[in-house]
PDB file of C-alpha atoms and ligand atoms in Angstrom:
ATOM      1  CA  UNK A  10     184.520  29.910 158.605  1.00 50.00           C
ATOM      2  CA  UNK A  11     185.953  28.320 161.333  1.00 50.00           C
ATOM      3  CA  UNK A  12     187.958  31.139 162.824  1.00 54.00           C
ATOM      4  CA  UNK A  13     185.578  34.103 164.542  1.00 52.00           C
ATOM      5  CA  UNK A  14     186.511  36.431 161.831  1.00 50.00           C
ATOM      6  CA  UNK A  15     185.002  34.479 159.640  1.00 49.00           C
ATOM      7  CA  UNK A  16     181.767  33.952 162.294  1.00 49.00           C
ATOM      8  CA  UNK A  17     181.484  37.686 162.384  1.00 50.00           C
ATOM      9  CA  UNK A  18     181.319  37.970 158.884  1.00 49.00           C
ATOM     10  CA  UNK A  19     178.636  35.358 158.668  1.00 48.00           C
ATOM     11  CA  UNK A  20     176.981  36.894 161.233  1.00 49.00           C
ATOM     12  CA  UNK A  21     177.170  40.184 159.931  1.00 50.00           C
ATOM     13  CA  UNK A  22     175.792  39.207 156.543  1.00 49.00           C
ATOM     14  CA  UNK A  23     172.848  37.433 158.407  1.00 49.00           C
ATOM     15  CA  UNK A  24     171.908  40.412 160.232  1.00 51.00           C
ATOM     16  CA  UNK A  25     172.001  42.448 157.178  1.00 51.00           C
ATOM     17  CA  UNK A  26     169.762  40.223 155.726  1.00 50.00           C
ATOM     18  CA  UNK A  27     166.641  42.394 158.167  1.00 51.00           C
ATOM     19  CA  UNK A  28     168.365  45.407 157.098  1.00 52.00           C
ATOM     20  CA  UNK A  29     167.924  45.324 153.704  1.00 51.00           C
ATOM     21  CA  UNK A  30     164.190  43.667 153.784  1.00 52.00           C
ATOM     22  CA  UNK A  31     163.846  46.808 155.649  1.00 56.00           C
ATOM     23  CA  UNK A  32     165.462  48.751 153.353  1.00 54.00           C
ATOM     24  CA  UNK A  33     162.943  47.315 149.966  1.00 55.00           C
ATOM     25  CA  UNK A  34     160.051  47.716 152.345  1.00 58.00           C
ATOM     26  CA  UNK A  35     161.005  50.881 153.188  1.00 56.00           C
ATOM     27  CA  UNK A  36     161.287  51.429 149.017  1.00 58.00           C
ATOM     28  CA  UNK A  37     157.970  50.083 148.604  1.00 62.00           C
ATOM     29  CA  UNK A  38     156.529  52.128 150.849  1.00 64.00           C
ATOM     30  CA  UNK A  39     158.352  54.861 149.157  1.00 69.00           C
ATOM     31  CA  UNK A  40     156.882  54.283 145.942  1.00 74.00           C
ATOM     32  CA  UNK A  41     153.442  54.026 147.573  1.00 76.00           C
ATOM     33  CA  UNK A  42     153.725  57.276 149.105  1.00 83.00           C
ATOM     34  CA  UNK A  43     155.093  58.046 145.358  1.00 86.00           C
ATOM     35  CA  UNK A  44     152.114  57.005 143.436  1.00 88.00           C
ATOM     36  CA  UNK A  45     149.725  58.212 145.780  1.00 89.00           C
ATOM     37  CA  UNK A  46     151.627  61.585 145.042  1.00 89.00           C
ATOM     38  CA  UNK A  47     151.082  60.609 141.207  1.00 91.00           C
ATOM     39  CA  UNK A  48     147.390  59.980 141.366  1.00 91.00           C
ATOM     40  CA  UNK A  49     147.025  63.284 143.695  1.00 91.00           C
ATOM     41  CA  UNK A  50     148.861  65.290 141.037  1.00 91.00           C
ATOM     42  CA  UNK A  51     146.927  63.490 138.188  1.00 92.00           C
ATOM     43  CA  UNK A  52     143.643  64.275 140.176  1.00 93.00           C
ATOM     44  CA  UNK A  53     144.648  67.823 140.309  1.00 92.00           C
ATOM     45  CA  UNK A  54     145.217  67.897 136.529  1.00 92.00           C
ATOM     46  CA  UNK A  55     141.853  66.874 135.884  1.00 93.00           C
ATOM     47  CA  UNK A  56     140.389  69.115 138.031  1.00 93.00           C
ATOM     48  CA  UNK A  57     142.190  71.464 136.551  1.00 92.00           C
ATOM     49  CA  UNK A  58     141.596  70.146 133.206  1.00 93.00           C
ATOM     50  CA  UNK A  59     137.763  70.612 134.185  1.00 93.00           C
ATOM     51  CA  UNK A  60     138.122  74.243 134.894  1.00 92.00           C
ATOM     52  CA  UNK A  61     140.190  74.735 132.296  1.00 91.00           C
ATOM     53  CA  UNK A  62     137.419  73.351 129.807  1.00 92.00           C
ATOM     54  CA  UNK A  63     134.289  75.397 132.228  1.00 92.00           C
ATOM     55  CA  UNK A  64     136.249  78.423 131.668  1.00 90.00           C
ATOM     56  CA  UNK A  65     137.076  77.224 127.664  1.00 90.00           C
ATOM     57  CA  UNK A  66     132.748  77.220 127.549  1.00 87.00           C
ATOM     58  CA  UNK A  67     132.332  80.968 129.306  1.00 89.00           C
ATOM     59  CA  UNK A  68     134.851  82.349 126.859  1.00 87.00           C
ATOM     60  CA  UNK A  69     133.155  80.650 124.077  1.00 90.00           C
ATOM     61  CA  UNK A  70     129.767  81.807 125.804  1.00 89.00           C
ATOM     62  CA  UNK A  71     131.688  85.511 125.986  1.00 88.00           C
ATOM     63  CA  UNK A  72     132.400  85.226 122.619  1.00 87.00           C
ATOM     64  CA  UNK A  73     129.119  84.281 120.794  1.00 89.00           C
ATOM     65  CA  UNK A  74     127.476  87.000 123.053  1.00 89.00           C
ATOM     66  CA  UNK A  75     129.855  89.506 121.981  1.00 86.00           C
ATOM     67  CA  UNK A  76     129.305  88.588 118.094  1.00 87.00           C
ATOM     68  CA  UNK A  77     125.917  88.534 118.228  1.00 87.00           C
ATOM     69  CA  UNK A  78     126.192  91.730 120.053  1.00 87.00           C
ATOM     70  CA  UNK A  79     128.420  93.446 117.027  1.00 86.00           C
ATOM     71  CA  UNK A  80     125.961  91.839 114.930  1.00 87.00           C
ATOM     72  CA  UNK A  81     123.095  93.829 116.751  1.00 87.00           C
ATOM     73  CA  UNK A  82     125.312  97.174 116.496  1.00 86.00           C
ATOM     74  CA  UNK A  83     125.881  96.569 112.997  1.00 84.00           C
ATOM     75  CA  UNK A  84     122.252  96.485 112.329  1.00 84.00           C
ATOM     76  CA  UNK A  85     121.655  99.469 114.249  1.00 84.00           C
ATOM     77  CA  UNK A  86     123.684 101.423 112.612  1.00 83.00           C
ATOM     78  CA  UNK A  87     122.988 100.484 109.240  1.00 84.00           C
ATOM     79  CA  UNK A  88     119.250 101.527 110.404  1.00 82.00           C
ATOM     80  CA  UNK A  89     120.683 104.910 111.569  1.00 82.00           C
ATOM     81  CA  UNK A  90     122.121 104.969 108.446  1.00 81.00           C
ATOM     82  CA  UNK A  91     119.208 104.609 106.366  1.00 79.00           C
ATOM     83  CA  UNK A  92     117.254 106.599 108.412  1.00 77.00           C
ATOM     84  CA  UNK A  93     119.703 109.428 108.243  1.00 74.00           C
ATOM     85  CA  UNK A  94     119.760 108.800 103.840  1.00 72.00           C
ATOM     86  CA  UNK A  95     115.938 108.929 104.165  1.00 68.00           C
ATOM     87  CA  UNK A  96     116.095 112.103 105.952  1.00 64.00           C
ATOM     88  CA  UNK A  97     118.668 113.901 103.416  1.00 59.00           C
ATOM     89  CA  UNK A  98     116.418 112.743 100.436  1.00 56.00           C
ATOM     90  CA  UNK A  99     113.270 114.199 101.686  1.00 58.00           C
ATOM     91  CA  UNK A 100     115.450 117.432 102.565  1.00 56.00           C
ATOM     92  CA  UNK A 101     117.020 117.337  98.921  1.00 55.00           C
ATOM     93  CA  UNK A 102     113.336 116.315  97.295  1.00 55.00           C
ATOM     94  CA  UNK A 103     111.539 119.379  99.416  1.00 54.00           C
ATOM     95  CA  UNK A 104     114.547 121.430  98.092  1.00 52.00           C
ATOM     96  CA  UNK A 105     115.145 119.793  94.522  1.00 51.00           C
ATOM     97  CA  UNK A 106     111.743 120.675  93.930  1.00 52.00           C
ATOM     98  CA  UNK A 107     111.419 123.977  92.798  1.00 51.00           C
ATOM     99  CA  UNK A 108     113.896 124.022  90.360  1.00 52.00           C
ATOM    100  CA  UNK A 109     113.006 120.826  87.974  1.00 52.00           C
ATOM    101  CA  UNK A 110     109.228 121.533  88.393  1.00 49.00           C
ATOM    102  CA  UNK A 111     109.969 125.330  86.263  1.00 48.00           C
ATOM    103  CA  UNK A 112     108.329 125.223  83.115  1.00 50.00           C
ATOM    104  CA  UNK A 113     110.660 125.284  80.180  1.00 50.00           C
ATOM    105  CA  UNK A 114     108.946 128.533  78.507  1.00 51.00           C
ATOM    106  CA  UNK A 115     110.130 130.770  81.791  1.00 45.00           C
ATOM    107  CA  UNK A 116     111.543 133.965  80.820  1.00 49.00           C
ATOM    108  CA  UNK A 117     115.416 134.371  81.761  1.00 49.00           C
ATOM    109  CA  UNK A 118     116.608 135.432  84.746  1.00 47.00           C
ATOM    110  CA  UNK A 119     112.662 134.625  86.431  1.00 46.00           C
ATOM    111  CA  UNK A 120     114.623 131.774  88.946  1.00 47.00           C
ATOM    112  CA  UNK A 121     117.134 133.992  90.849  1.00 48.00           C
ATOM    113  CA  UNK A 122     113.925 137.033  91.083  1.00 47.00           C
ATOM    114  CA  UNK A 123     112.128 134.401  93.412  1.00 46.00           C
ATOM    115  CA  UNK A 124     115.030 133.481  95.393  1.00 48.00           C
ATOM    116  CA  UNK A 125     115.661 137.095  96.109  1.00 47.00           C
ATOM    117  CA  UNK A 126     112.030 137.369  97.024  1.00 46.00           C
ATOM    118  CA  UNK A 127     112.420 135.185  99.326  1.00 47.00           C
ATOM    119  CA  UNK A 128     115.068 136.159 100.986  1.00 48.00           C
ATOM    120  CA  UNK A 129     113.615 139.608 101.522  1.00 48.00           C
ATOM    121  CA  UNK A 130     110.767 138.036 102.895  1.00 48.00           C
ATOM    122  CA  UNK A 131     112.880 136.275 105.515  1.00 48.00           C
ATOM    123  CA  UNK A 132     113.954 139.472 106.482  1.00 50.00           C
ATOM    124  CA  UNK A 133     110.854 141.116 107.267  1.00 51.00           C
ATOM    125  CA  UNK A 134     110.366 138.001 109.484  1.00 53.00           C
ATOM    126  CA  UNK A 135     112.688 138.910 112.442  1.00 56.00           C
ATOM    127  CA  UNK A 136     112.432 135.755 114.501  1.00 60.00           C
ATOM    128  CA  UNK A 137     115.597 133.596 116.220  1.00 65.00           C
ATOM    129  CA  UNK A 138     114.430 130.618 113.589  1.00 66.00           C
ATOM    130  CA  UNK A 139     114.585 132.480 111.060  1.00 63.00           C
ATOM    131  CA  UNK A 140     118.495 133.802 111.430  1.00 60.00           C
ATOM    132  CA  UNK A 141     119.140 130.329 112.611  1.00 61.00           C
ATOM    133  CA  UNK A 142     117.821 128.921 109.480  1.00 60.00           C
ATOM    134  CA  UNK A 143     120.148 131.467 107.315  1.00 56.00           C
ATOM    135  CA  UNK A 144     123.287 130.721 109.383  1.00 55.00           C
ATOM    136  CA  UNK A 145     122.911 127.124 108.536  1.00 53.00           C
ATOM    137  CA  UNK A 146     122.229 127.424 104.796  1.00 47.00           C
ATOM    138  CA  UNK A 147     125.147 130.111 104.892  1.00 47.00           C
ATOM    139  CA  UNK A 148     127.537 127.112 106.650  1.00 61.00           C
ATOM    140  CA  UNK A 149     126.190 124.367 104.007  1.00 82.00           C
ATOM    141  CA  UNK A 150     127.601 126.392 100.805  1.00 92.00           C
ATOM    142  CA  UNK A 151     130.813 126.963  99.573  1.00 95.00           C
ATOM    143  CA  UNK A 152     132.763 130.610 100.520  1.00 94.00           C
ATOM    144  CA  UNK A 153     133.313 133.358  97.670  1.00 94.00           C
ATOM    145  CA  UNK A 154     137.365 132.083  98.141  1.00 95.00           C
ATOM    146  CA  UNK A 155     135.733 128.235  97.400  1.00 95.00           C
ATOM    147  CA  UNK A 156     133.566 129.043  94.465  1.00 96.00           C
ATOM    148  CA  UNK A 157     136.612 131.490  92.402  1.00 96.00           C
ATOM    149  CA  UNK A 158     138.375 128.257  92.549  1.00 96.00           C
ATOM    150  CA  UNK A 159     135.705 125.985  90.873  1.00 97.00           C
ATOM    151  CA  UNK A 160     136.995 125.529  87.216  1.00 96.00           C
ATOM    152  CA  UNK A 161     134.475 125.877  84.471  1.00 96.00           C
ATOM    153  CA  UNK A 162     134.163 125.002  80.457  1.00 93.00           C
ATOM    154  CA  UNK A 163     134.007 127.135  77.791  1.00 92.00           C
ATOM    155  CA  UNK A 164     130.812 125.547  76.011  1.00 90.00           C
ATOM    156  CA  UNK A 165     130.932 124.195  72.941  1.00 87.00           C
ATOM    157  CA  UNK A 166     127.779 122.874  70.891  1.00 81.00           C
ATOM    158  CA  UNK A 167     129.283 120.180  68.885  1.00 74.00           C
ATOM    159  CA  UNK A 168     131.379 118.534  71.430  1.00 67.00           C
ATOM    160  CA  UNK A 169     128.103 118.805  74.190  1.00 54.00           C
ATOM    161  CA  UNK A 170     126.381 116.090  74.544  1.00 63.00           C
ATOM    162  CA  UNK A 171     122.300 116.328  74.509  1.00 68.00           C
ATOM    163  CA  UNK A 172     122.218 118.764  77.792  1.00 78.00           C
ATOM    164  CA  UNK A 173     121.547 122.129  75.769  1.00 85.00           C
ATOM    165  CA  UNK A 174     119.689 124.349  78.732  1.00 92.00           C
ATOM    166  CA  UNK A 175     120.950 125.270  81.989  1.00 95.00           C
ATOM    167  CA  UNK A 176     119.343 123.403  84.406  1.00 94.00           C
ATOM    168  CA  UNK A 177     118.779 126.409  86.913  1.00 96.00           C
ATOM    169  CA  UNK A 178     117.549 128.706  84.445  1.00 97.00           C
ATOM    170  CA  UNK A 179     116.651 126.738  81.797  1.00 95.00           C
ATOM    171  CA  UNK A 180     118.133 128.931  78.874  1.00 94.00           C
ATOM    172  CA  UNK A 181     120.535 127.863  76.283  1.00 92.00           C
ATOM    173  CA  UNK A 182     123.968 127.692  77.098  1.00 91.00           C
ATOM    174  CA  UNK A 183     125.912 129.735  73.726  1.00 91.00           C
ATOM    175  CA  UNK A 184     129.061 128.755  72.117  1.00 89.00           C
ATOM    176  CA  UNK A 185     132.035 129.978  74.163  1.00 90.00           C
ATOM    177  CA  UNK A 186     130.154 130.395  77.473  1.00 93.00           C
ATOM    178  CA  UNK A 187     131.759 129.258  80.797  1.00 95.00           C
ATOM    179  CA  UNK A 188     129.169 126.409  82.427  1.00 95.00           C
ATOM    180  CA  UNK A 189     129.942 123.825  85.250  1.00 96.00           C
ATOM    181  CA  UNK A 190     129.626 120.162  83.879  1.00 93.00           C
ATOM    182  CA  UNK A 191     129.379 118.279  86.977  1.00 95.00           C
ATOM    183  CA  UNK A 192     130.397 114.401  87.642  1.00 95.00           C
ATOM    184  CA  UNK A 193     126.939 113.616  87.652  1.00 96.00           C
ATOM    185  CA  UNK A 194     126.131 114.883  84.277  1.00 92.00           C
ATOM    186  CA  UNK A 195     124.459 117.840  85.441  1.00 95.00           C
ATOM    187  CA  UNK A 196     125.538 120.886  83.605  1.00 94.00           C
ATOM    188  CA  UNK A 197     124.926 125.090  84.669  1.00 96.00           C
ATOM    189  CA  UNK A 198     125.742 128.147  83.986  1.00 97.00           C
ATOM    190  CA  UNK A 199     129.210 129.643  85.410  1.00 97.00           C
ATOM    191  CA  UNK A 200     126.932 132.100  87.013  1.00 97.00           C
ATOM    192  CA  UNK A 201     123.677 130.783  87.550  1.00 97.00           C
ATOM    193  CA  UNK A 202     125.390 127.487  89.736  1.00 97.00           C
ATOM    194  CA  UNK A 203     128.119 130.291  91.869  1.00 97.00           C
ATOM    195  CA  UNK A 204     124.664 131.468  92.795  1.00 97.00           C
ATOM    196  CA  UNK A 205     123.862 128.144  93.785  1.00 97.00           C
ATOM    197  CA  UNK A 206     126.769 126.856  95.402  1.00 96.00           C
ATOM    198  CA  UNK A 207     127.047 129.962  98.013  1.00 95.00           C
ATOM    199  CA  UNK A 208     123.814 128.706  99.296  1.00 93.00           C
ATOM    200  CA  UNK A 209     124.215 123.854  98.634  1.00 94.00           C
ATOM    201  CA  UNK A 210     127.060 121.824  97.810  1.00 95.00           C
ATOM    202  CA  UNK A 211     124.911 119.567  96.298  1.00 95.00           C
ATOM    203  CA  UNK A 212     123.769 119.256  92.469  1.00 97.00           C
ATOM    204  CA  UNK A 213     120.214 121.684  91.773  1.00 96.00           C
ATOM    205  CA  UNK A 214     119.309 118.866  90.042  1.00 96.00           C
ATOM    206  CA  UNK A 215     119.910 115.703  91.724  1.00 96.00           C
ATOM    207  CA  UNK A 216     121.210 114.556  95.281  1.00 95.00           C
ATOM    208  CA  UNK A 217     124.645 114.425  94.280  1.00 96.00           C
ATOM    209  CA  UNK A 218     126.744 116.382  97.006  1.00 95.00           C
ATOM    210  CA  UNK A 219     130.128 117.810  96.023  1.00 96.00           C
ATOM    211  CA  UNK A 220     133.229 118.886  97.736  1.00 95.00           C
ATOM    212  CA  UNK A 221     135.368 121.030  96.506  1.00 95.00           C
ATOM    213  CA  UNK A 222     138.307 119.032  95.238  1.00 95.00           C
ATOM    214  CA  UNK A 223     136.069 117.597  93.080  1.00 95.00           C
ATOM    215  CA  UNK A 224     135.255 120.585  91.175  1.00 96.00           C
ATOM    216  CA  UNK A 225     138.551 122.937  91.264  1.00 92.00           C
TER     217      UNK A 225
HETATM  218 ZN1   ZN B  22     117.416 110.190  97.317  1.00 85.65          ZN
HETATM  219 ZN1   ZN B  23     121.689 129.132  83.832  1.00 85.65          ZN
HETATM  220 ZN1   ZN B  24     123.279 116.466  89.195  1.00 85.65          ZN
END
């Protein structure tokens, strides 16, 4: 203490006395500039946190819009679908009708005469329509190569059920004779439903449209 080493140490402990005040303000101030950092980032989180929920509300916005919108499609096209079922039954009823309304007591063979009339008719008519008209009914039958492949029954009275006439030409069907019993119950004549078929792929009798794998 008493020799001026030891003053210089005193003295240079008292002078870093200042130093290191400084030095804890300094830290202070260090963590003040540290939690003003903190609150900035925490304010940025919120508003972040706020957009982040706005944009949360537009998708969920989005995404009730866009259900109801499916919704709204799914109607529609259930409507078109309807509509489009409403327009093939009054096309199969304006067809359908000719054949059920035949009285039972018509002589064979009377059916396919008319159809033949018809046809001939149409061809004394020579206008665009009515070639336009054939081509379609030609497309909505089956070929010649489709209807060879069609398998038939031989028909046999005491394993048929209560279907006895051909529903085309309404005469019996006799034992042994090739017919078409069709998935809807509907039953024909080997030759009387070819006939048909070049012409519908539907049932004479009912709206019941076929393809082909269903009947070979
Ligand atoms: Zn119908
Ligand atoms: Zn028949
Ligand atoms: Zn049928």
């Amino acid at each position: 203490m008493f020799d001026a080493g030891g003053l210089l140490v005193i003295n240079s402990i008292n002078q870093q006395k200042p130093q290191m005040q400084n030095a804890s303000q300094r830290n202070n101030a260090n963590y003040g500039d540290d939690n003003a950092k903190v609150e900035q980032l925490q304010n940025m989180i919120k508003q972040m946190q706020k957009q982040l929920d706005e944009k949360q509300t537009r998708i969920d916005d989005l995404l009730r819009k866009n259900n109801q919108l499916s919704k709204d499609k799914n109607n529609l096209s259930q409507k078109l679908q309807d509509q489009q079922q409403q327009c093939k039954c009054q096309k199969q009823q304006s067809k359908q009708e000719p054949v059920p309304q035949q009285p039972k007591e018509t002589p064979k063979q009377q059916a396919p005469k008319i159809e033949e009339k018809k046809e001939e008719s149409d061809d004394d008519e020579d206008t665009g329509a009515v070639v336009q008209r054939k081509r379609v009914m030609i497309q909505r039958g089956f070929t010649a190569a489709d209807i060879s492949k069609i398998k038939f029954k031989d028909y046999i009275e005491s394993a048929d059920g209560q279907q006895t006439l051909c529903l085309i030409c309404n005469s019996k069907f006799t034992e042994n004779q090739k017919y078409l019993d069709l998935q809807c119950t509907h039953k024909f004549h080997k030759k009387c439903i070819e006939a048909w078929f070049m012409r519908e792929r539907k049932c004479p009798s009912c709206p019941r449209v076929y393809d082909l794998l269903e009947l070979i």
